mmCIF file of C-alpha atoms in Angstrom:
data_model
loop_
_atom_site.group_PDB
_atom_site.id
_atom_site.type_symbol
_atom_site.label_atom_id
_atom_site.label_comp_id
_atom_site.label_asym_id
_atom_site.label_seq_id
_atom_site.Cartn_x
_atom_site.Cartn_y
_atom_site.Cartn_z
ATOM 1 C CA MET A 1 -86.780 109.188 -15.918
ATOM 2 C CA LYS A 2 -88.563 109.796 -19.031
ATOM 3 C CA GLU A 3 -92.239 109.056 -19.010
ATOM 4 C CA LYS A 4 -93.147 105.896 -20.718
ATOM 5 C CA LEU A 5 -94.867 105.777 -24.102
ATOM 6 C CA LYS A 6 -98.273 104.449 -23.306
ATOM 7 C CA VAL A 7 -99.942 102.252 -25.942
ATOM 8 C CA GLY A 8 -103.134 100.282 -26.501
ATOM 9 C CA ILE A 9 -103.575 96.900 -28.085
ATOM 10 C CA ILE A 10 -106.726 95.962 -30.222
ATOM 11 C CA GLY A 11 -106.937 92.322 -30.912
ATOM 12 C CA ALA A 12 -105.313 89.795 -28.594
ATOM 13 C CA GLY A 13 -105.364 86.581 -30.718
ATOM 14 C CA ARG A 14 -102.137 84.546 -31.464
ATOM 15 C CA ILE A 15 -100.362 87.484 -33.194
ATOM 16 C CA GLY A 16 -101.657 90.058 -30.856
ATOM 17 C CA ARG A 17 -100.548 88.270 -27.769
ATOM 18 C CA MET A 18 -97.029 87.691 -29.239
ATOM 19 C CA HIS A 19 -96.696 91.295 -29.847
ATOM 20 C CA VAL A 20 -97.769 92.391 -26.391
ATOM 21 C CA GLU A 21 -95.352 89.874 -24.788
ATOM 22 C CA ASN A 22 -92.521 91.167 -27.086
ATOM 23 C CA ILE A 23 -93.294 94.811 -26.010
ATOM 24 C CA VAL A 24 -93.272 93.987 -22.263
ATOM 25 C CA SER A 25 -90.194 91.880 -22.638
ATOM 26 C CA ASN A 26 -88.025 94.230 -24.793
ATOM 27 C CA PHE A 27 -89.294 97.755 -24.347
ATOM 28 C CA ARG A 28 -88.831 99.330 -21.022
ATOM 29 C CA SER A 29 -89.791 102.862 -22.257
ATOM 30 C CA VAL A 30 -93.133 101.520 -23.556
ATOM 31 C CA GLU A 31 -96.327 100.586 -21.421
ATOM 32 C CA VAL A 32 -99.112 98.569 -22.658
ATOM 33 C CA LYS A 33 -101.827 100.218 -20.715
ATOM 34 C CA ALA A 34 -104.802 98.508 -22.162
ATOM 35 C CA VAL A 35 -105.867 95.693 -24.360
ATOM 36 C CA ALA A 36 -109.199 95.257 -26.104
ATOM 37 C CA ASP A 37 -110.623 92.053 -27.601
ATOM 38 C CA ILE A 38 -114.031 90.521 -28.147
ATOM 39 C CA PHE A 39 -113.016 87.755 -25.860
ATOM 40 C CA ALA A 40 -111.701 90.020 -23.249
ATOM 41 C CA ASP A 41 -113.019 87.691 -20.424
ATOM 42 C CA LYS A 42 -110.396 85.085 -21.314
ATOM 43 C CA LEU A 43 -107.613 87.600 -21.199
ATOM 44 C CA VAL A 44 -107.916 88.859 -17.650
ATOM 45 C CA ASP A 45 -105.350 86.361 -16.128
ATOM 46 C CA TRP A 46 -102.919 86.857 -18.991
ATOM 47 C CA ALA A 47 -103.097 90.522 -18.813
ATOM 48 C CA ARG A 48 -102.608 90.504 -15.024
ATOM 49 C CA GLU A 49 -99.380 88.429 -15.377
ATOM 50 C CA LEU A 50 -98.057 91.161 -17.888
ATOM 51 C CA ASP A 51 -99.170 94.086 -15.660
ATOM 52 C CA ILE A 52 -101.539 95.314 -18.105
ATOM 53 C CA LYS A 53 -103.977 97.606 -16.128
ATOM 54 C CA HIS A 54 -107.133 97.430 -18.350
ATOM 55 C CA VAL A 55 -108.819 94.769 -20.499
ATOM 56 C CA TYR A 56 -111.843 95.857 -22.653
ATOM 57 C CA LYS A 57 -114.351 94.217 -24.780
ATOM 58 C CA ASP A 58 -114.988 97.540 -26.565
ATOM 59 C CA TYR A 59 -111.875 99.013 -28.235
ATOM 60 C CA ARG A 60 -113.456 102.693 -28.215
ATOM 61 C CA LYS A 61 -112.623 102.747 -24.513
ATOM 62 C CA ILE A 62 -108.815 102.845 -25.440
ATOM 63 C CA LEU A 63 -109.577 105.540 -28.085
ATOM 64 C CA GLU A 64 -111.174 107.604 -25.161
ATOM 65 C CA ASP A 65 -107.923 107.384 -23.023
ATOM 66 C CA PRO A 66 -105.878 110.662 -23.398
ATOM 67 C CA GLU A 67 -102.774 108.983 -21.896
ATOM 68 C CA ILE A 68 -102.540 106.428 -24.679
ATOM 69 C CA LYS A 69 -100.618 107.891 -27.541
ATOM 70 C CA ALA A 70 -100.495 105.028 -29.983
ATOM 71 C CA LEU A 71 -102.548 101.962 -30.945
ATOM 72 C CA LEU A 72 -101.547 98.578 -32.243
ATOM 73 C CA ILE A 73 -104.089 96.877 -34.269
ATOM 74 C CA PHE A 74 -103.978 92.956 -34.460
ATOM 75 C CA SER A 75 -107.748 92.259 -34.865
ATOM 76 C CA SER A 76 -109.301 90.580 -37.807
ATOM 77 C CA THR A 77 -108.695 91.980 -41.187
ATOM 78 C CA ASP A 78 -112.406 93.104 -41.749
ATOM 79 C CA THR A 79 -112.129 95.444 -38.726
ATOM 80 C CA HIS A 80 -108.871 97.187 -39.679
ATOM 81 C CA ALA A 81 -110.146 99.950 -41.790
ATOM 82 C CA GLN A 82 -112.717 101.259 -39.469
ATOM 83 C CA ILE A 83 -110.373 101.064 -36.419
ATOM 84 C CA ILE A 84 -107.833 102.981 -38.280
ATOM 85 C CA ILE A 85 -110.287 105.729 -39.145
ATOM 86 C CA GLU A 86 -111.521 105.956 -35.625
ATOM 87 C CA SER A 87 -107.989 105.924 -34.195
ATOM 88 C CA ALA A 88 -106.736 108.666 -36.588
ATOM 89 C CA GLU A 89 -109.806 110.716 -35.563
ATOM 90 C CA ALA A 90 -108.757 110.177 -32.010
ATOM 91 C CA GLY A 91 -105.286 111.618 -32.786
ATOM 92 C CA LYS A 92 -103.475 108.342 -32.112
ATOM 93 C CA ASP A 93 -100.460 107.013 -33.866
ATOM 94 C CA ILE A 94 -101.139 103.617 -35.522
ATOM 95 C CA PHE A 95 -99.484 100.333 -36.153
ATOM 96 C CA CYS A 96 -101.694 97.910 -38.124
ATOM 97 C CA GLU A 97 -101.014 94.359 -38.983
ATOM 98 C CA LYS A 98 -101.170 93.423 -42.741
ATOM 99 C CA PRO A 99 -103.503 93.685 -44.883
ATOM 100 C CA ILE A 100 -105.237 97.020 -44.248
ATOM 101 C CA ASP A 101 -108.283 95.646 -45.884
ATOM 102 C CA PHE A 102 -109.228 93.616 -48.996
ATOM 103 C CA ASP A 103 -111.503 96.451 -50.270
ATOM 104 C CA LEU A 104 -109.737 99.270 -52.090
ATOM 105 C CA ASN A 105 -112.378 101.955 -51.111
ATOM 106 C CA LYS A 106 -112.078 101.003 -47.482
ATOM 107 C CA ILE A 107 -108.087 101.209 -47.825
ATOM 108 C CA HIS A 108 -108.244 104.626 -49.439
ATOM 109 C CA GLN A 109 -110.771 105.854 -46.676
ATOM 110 C CA ALA A 110 -108.420 104.673 -43.976
ATOM 111 C CA LEU A 111 -105.352 106.279 -45.531
ATOM 112 C CA ASP A 112 -107.270 109.536 -46.276
ATOM 113 C CA ALA A 113 -108.270 109.727 -42.511
ATOM 114 C CA VAL A 114 -104.577 109.081 -41.380
ATOM 115 C CA GLU A 115 -103.327 111.868 -43.762
ATOM 116 C CA LYS A 116 -106.102 114.165 -42.547
ATOM 117 C CA ALA A 117 -105.310 113.537 -39.024
ATOM 118 C CA GLY A 118 -101.476 113.908 -39.462
ATOM 119 C CA VAL A 119 -100.872 110.850 -37.293
ATOM 120 C CA LYS A 120 -98.169 108.169 -37.875
ATOM 121 C CA PHE A 121 -99.036 104.957 -39.478
ATOM 122 C CA GLN A 122 -97.142 101.882 -39.987
ATOM 123 C CA VAL A 123 -98.018 98.497 -41.607
ATOM 124 C CA GLY A 124 -96.934 95.317 -40.158
ATOM 125 C CA PHE A 125 -94.677 93.856 -42.920
ATOM 126 C CA ASN A 126 -92.334 92.272 -40.583
ATOM 127 C CA ARG A 127 -90.053 90.633 -43.055
ATOM 128 C CA ARG A 128 -88.544 94.023 -44.049
ATOM 129 C CA PHE A 129 -86.841 93.834 -40.430
ATOM 130 C CA ASP A 130 -85.356 90.398 -40.955
ATOM 131 C CA HIS A 131 -81.605 90.427 -40.621
ATOM 132 C CA ASN A 132 -80.990 88.518 -43.807
ATOM 133 C CA PHE A 133 -83.359 90.410 -46.071
ATOM 134 C CA LYS A 134 -82.475 93.876 -44.731
ATOM 135 C CA LYS A 135 -78.803 92.815 -45.574
ATOM 136 C CA VAL A 136 -79.783 92.068 -49.219
ATOM 137 C CA ARG A 137 -81.566 95.318 -49.498
ATOM 138 C CA ASP A 138 -78.685 97.179 -48.043
ATOM 139 C CA MET A 139 -76.344 95.745 -50.502
ATOM 140 C CA ILE A 140 -78.533 96.362 -53.464
ATOM 141 C CA GLN A 141 -78.913 100.047 -52.381
ATOM 142 C CA GLU A 142 -75.060 100.270 -52.236
ATOM 143 C CA GLY A 143 -74.962 99.086 -55.775
ATOM 144 C CA LYS A 144 -72.971 95.671 -54.941
ATOM 145 C CA ILE A 145 -74.830 93.823 -57.747
ATOM 146 C CA GLY A 146 -75.446 96.758 -60.174
ATOM 147 C CA ASP A 147 -78.935 96.936 -61.675
ATOM 148 C CA VAL A 148 -81.319 94.378 -60.502
ATOM 149 C CA HIS A 149 -82.454 92.049 -63.389
ATOM 150 C CA ILE A 150 -84.078 89.064 -61.485
ATOM 151 C CA VAL A 151 -85.753 88.584 -58.176
ATOM 152 C CA LYS A 152 -86.683 84.980 -56.897
ATOM 153 C CA ILE A 153 -88.568 84.646 -53.718
ATOM 154 C CA THR A 154 -89.559 81.324 -52.241
ATOM 155 C CA SER A 155 -92.002 81.017 -49.250
ATOM 156 C CA ARG A 156 -93.360 77.675 -48.316
ATOM 157 C CA ASP A 157 -95.193 77.015 -45.106
ATOM 158 C CA PRO A 158 -94.541 73.764 -42.963
ATOM 159 C CA GLU A 159 -98.372 72.945 -42.765
ATOM 160 C CA PRO A 160 -101.627 74.445 -44.227
ATOM 161 C CA PRO A 161 -103.781 76.591 -41.921
ATOM 162 C CA PRO A 162 -107.103 75.181 -40.637
ATOM 163 C CA ILE A 163 -109.807 75.283 -43.188
ATOM 164 C CA GLU A 164 -111.952 77.700 -41.149
ATOM 165 C CA TYR A 165 -109.001 80.201 -41.486
ATOM 166 C CA VAL A 166 -108.685 79.536 -45.120
ATOM 167 C CA LYS A 167 -112.279 80.491 -45.725
ATOM 168 C CA SER A 168 -111.801 83.961 -44.101
ATOM 169 C CA SER A 169 -108.136 84.574 -45.016
ATOM 170 C CA GLY A 170 -108.820 86.264 -48.379
ATOM 171 C CA GLY A 171 -107.008 83.524 -50.210
ATOM 172 C CA LEU A 172 -103.235 82.573 -50.603
ATOM 173 C CA PHE A 173 -102.423 85.694 -52.598
ATOM 174 C CA PHE A 174 -103.635 88.080 -49.795
ATOM 175 C CA ASP A 175 -102.824 86.054 -46.792
ATOM 176 C CA MET A 176 -99.504 84.426 -47.645
ATOM 177 C CA MET A 177 -97.882 85.778 -50.790
ATOM 178 C CA ILE A 178 -98.767 89.390 -49.799
ATOM 179 C CA HIS A 179 -95.568 89.313 -47.755
ATOM 180 C CA ASP A 180 -93.583 88.281 -50.917
ATOM 181 C CA PHE A 181 -95.344 90.866 -52.891
ATOM 182 C CA ASP A 182 -94.046 93.521 -50.352
ATOM 183 C CA MET A 183 -90.595 91.924 -50.280
ATOM 184 C CA ALA A 184 -90.238 92.135 -54.071
ATOM 185 C CA ARG A 185 -91.090 95.868 -54.031
ATOM 186 C CA TYR A 186 -88.669 96.353 -50.962
ATOM 187 C CA LEU A 187 -85.773 94.618 -52.728
ATOM 188 C CA THR A 188 -86.129 96.132 -56.206
ATOM 189 C CA ASN A 189 -87.104 99.555 -54.899
ATOM 190 C CA SER A 190 -89.583 99.510 -57.888
ATOM 191 C CA GLU A 191 -93.314 99.200 -58.343
ATOM 192 C CA VAL A 192 -94.842 96.020 -60.012
ATOM 193 C CA THR A 193 -96.432 96.815 -63.382
ATOM 194 C CA GLU A 194 -97.636 93.447 -64.662
ATOM 195 C CA VAL A 195 -98.518 90.081 -62.946
ATOM 196 C CA TYR A 196 -99.076 86.615 -64.264
ATOM 197 C CA ALA A 197 -100.271 83.857 -61.952
ATOM 198 C CA SER A 198 -100.408 80.119 -61.983
ATOM 199 C CA ALA A 199 -101.809 78.032 -59.292
ATOM 200 C CA ALA A 200 -103.190 74.703 -58.255
ATOM 201 C CA VAL A 201 -104.579 72.590 -55.273
ATOM 202 C CA LEU A 202 -101.918 70.016 -54.677
ATOM 203 C CA VAL A 203 -101.681 69.896 -50.819
ATOM 204 C CA ASP A 204 -105.209 69.482 -49.578
ATOM 205 C CA PRO A 205 -108.282 69.223 -51.662
ATOM 206 C CA ALA A 206 -110.269 70.868 -48.879
ATOM 207 C CA ILE A 207 -108.512 74.068 -49.494
ATOM 208 C CA GLY A 208 -109.783 73.901 -53.134
ATOM 209 C CA GLU A 209 -113.306 73.214 -51.780
ATOM 210 C CA ALA A 210 -113.016 76.408 -49.737
ATOM 211 C CA GLY A 211 -112.281 78.374 -52.960
ATOM 212 C CA ASP A 212 -108.614 78.732 -52.476
ATOM 213 C CA VAL A 213 -105.348 77.287 -53.978
ATOM 214 C CA ASP A 214 -102.335 75.944 -52.028
ATOM 215 C CA THR A 215 -99.499 76.049 -54.516
ATOM 216 C CA ALA A 216 -98.727 79.071 -56.621
ATOM 217 C CA ILE A 217 -96.097 80.714 -58.998
ATOM 218 C CA VAL A 218 -96.432 84.394 -59.894
ATOM 219 C CA THR A 219 -94.265 86.083 -62.436
ATOM 220 C CA LEU A 220 -93.808 90.055 -62.025
ATOM 221 C CA LYS A 221 -92.681 92.882 -64.264
ATOM 222 C CA PHE A 222 -91.216 96.028 -62.569
ATOM 223 C CA ALA A 223 -91.172 99.577 -63.647
ATOM 224 C CA ASN A 224 -87.471 99.595 -63.667
ATOM 225 C CA GLY A 225 -87.391 96.626 -66.088
ATOM 226 C CA ALA A 226 -86.512 93.875 -63.713
ATOM 227 C CA LEU A 227 -88.462 90.471 -63.447
ATOM 228 C CA GLY A 228 -89.551 88.678 -60.663
ATOM 229 C CA VAL A 229 -90.666 84.995 -59.719
ATOM 230 C CA ILE A 230 -92.495 84.035 -56.481
ATOM 231 C CA ASP A 231 -93.372 80.495 -55.392
ATOM 232 C CA ASN A 232 -95.570 79.611 -52.541
ATOM 233 C CA SER A 233 -96.775 76.375 -51.046
ATOM 234 C CA ARG A 234 -98.978 75.730 -48.101
ATOM 235 C CA LYS A 235 -96.886 72.629 -47.131
ATOM 236 C CA ALA A 236 -93.069 72.006 -47.088
ATOM 237 C CA VAL A 237 -92.503 68.762 -45.117
ATOM 238 C CA TYR A 238 -89.064 69.961 -44.108
ATOM 239 C CA GLY A 239 -90.073 73.162 -42.611
ATOM 240 C CA TYR A 240 -90.532 76.898 -43.082
ATOM 241 C CA ASP A 241 -88.768 77.587 -46.471
ATOM 242 C CA GLN A 242 -87.855 81.212 -46.719
ATOM 243 C CA ARG A 243 -85.253 82.022 -49.455
ATOM 244 C CA VAL A 244 -84.411 84.793 -51.792
ATOM 245 C CA GLU A 245 -82.136 85.460 -54.779
ATOM 246 C CA VAL A 246 -81.512 88.822 -56.468
ATOM 247 C CA PHE A 247 -79.500 88.786 -59.654
ATOM 248 C CA GLY A 248 -78.015 91.893 -61.171
ATOM 249 C CA SER A 249 -75.726 93.308 -63.757
ATOM 250 C CA LYS A 250 -72.586 93.056 -61.444
ATOM 251 C CA GLY A 251 -73.425 90.020 -59.324
ATOM 252 C CA CYS A 252 -75.996 88.024 -57.358
ATOM 253 C CA ILE A 253 -77.042 87.872 -53.698
ATOM 254 C CA THR A 254 -78.795 84.766 -52.084
ATOM 255 C CA VAL A 255 -80.401 84.134 -48.806
ATOM 256 C CA SER A 256 -80.646 80.644 -47.449
ATOM 257 C CA ASN A 257 -83.045 79.422 -44.592
ATOM 258 C CA ASP A 258 -82.280 80.166 -40.856
ATOM 259 C CA VAL A 259 -81.668 76.912 -38.958
ATOM 260 C CA PRO A 260 -81.601 76.324 -35.299
ATOM 261 C CA THR A 261 -77.847 75.425 -35.491
ATOM 262 C CA THR A 262 -75.230 75.437 -38.073
ATOM 263 C CA ALA A 263 -73.799 72.070 -36.808
ATOM 264 C CA VAL A 264 -73.286 69.559 -39.763
ATOM 265 C CA LEU A 265 -72.783 65.823 -39.144
ATOM 266 C CA SER A 266 -70.884 64.086 -41.971
ATOM 267 C CA CYS A 267 -70.778 60.266 -41.560
ATOM 268 C CA VAL A 268 -71.490 56.998 -43.528
ATOM 269 C CA GLU A 269 -75.179 57.692 -43.790
ATOM 270 C CA GLY A 270 -74.666 61.037 -45.274
ATOM 271 C CA VAL A 271 -74.162 64.734 -44.674
ATOM 272 C CA ILE A 272 -76.907 65.920 -42.041
ATOM 273 C CA SER A 273 -77.912 69.394 -40.951
ATOM 274 C CA ASP A 274 -80.923 70.921 -39.126
ATOM 275 C CA LYS A 275 -84.038 71.619 -40.929
ATOM 276 C CA PRO A 276 -85.125 75.151 -41.228
ATOM 277 C CA LYS A 277 -86.752 76.795 -38.276
ATOM 278 C CA TYR A 278 -90.342 75.588 -38.015
ATOM 279 C CA PHE A 279 -92.501 78.365 -38.621
ATOM 280 C CA PHE A 280 -92.797 82.291 -38.593
ATOM 281 C CA PRO A 281 -92.886 82.642 -34.815
ATOM 282 C CA GLU A 282 -89.388 81.052 -34.612
ATOM 283 C CA ARG A 283 -88.068 82.341 -37.995
ATOM 284 C CA TYR A 284 -89.066 86.024 -37.589
ATOM 285 C CA LYS A 285 -88.928 86.349 -33.870
ATOM 286 C CA ASP A 286 -86.266 89.144 -34.059
ATOM 287 C CA ALA A 287 -88.073 90.908 -37.111
ATOM 288 C CA TYR A 288 -91.202 91.241 -35.127
ATOM 289 C CA ILE A 289 -89.329 93.000 -32.453
ATOM 290 C CA GLU A 290 -87.275 95.162 -34.737
ATOM 291 C CA GLU A 291 -90.518 96.433 -36.487
ATOM 292 C CA LEU A 292 -92.009 97.456 -33.181
ATOM 293 C CA LYS A 293 -88.781 99.165 -32.360
ATOM 294 C CA ALA A 294 -89.076 101.247 -35.599
ATOM 295 C CA PHE A 295 -92.510 102.151 -34.830
ATOM 296 C CA PHE A 296 -91.842 103.277 -31.370
ATOM 297 C CA ASP A 297 -88.778 105.188 -32.548
ATOM 298 C CA CYS A 298 -90.530 107.189 -35.117
ATOM 299 C CA ILE A 299 -93.163 108.355 -32.516
ATOM 300 C CA ILE A 300 -90.413 109.136 -29.908
ATOM 301 C CA ASN A 301 -88.155 110.869 -32.474
ATOM 302 C CA ASP A 302 -90.955 112.292 -34.769
ATOM 303 C CA THR A 303 -89.839 110.671 -37.784
ATOM 304 C CA GLU A 304 -91.647 108.988 -40.741
ATOM 305 C CA PRO A 305 -92.498 105.273 -40.283
ATOM 306 C CA PRO A 306 -90.388 102.964 -42.472
ATOM 307 C CA VAL A 307 -93.488 100.994 -43.818
ATOM 308 C CA THR A 308 -96.145 103.476 -44.986
ATOM 309 C CA GLY A 309 -99.742 103.336 -45.931
ATOM 310 C CA ARG A 310 -98.727 103.175 -49.466
ATOM 311 C CA ASP A 311 -96.578 100.122 -48.632
ATOM 312 C CA GLY A 312 -99.870 98.651 -47.304
ATOM 313 C CA LEU A 313 -101.711 99.301 -50.558
ATOM 314 C CA GLU A 314 -99.432 98.275 -53.278
ATOM 315 C CA PRO A 315 -99.410 94.579 -52.245
ATOM 316 C CA ILE A 316 -103.159 94.533 -52.275
ATOM 317 C CA LEU A 317 -103.126 95.916 -55.819
ATOM 318 C CA ILE A 318 -100.667 93.058 -56.860
ATOM 319 C CA GLY A 319 -102.800 90.494 -55.055
ATOM 320 C CA MET A 320 -105.907 91.633 -57.033
ATOM 321 C CA ALA A 321 -104.067 91.572 -60.270
ATOM 322 C CA ALA A 322 -102.894 88.000 -59.333
ATOM 323 C CA ASN A 323 -106.370 86.732 -58.731
ATOM 324 C CA LYS A 324 -107.565 88.241 -61.928
ATOM 325 C CA SER A 325 -104.706 86.690 -63.927
ATOM 326 C CA LEU A 326 -105.473 83.400 -62.370
ATOM 327 C CA ALA A 327 -109.180 83.509 -63.124
ATOM 328 C CA GLU A 328 -108.515 84.691 -66.754
ATOM 329 C CA GLY A 329 -105.378 82.835 -67.637
ATOM 330 C CA ARG A 330 -103.534 85.940 -68.803
ATOM 331 C CA PRO A 331 -100.893 88.585 -67.628
ATOM 332 C CA VAL A 332 -102.659 91.453 -66.046
ATOM 333 C CA LYS A 333 -101.297 95.160 -65.705
ATOM 334 C CA ILE A 334 -101.611 96.902 -62.319
ATOM 335 C CA GLU A 335 -104.336 99.521 -62.327
ATOM 336 C CA ARG A 336 -103.440 102.475 -60.046
#
């Protein structure tokens, strides 16, 4: 029997716990040896149930363990860059939830450390691994719709996050639309060159009082000449709205929402079907597993991660341009 790949987890909030439970349930060749979190005392029972041997308050104890070959970082965004740097210096392969950081200097420092150490580094843009969106990408790459002309992405949450979360999230462009910026690059296989953003507070005045927006439309220009439109809302009363349309010179591809069942009732009251899956844990359950599989496979097979450090950097540049565009009321070119 092959020796298991031993990994450590840094950050065990909602997302971190979900990933750990996915690893334990789906990857027999991977062992979560240790978890580190500032609220370690509250994780002891949970960790014991999952047969995790060590729970630390100080993540550096994981870095010091020579048996642990890879780290998965799910701590708060403001800690990512420093942990990436220390993990790379310790020779650990790294998976980091998006975003790497909100500060470009810190991002470059982290990526430089990864390159210098020669470790593997994957950013957690899970939607690339969704069965629908991956199929769209594959068909585009196969030339099914010719040259891409227009990309339309809709992403609307079923309810806004708590205000305390909004205050520390980095704002809608960095917290929510960052996934769509990445998806736009992924589908077009081209870099964004110009951004124009319009936004408003239409869902909850408290979001505006916290310095953010809850409704936004962003138009994009790409290096290959294509155009893009992204719309976001913090509240869609009918559920988690995740749709894509890509129009090209030879055709068009559309992705509708995933629903719990495809049963449709037709009766005198109307034609009734299920609402979209409620939120991201349900909608992207399989995508979260697939992105971890890709990370573990690249370690085991010594291949390049499918979502690189540059893939983590580019959406931040787009988000910064969107913020600047919104503040100044004009299109903004991406500065690289």
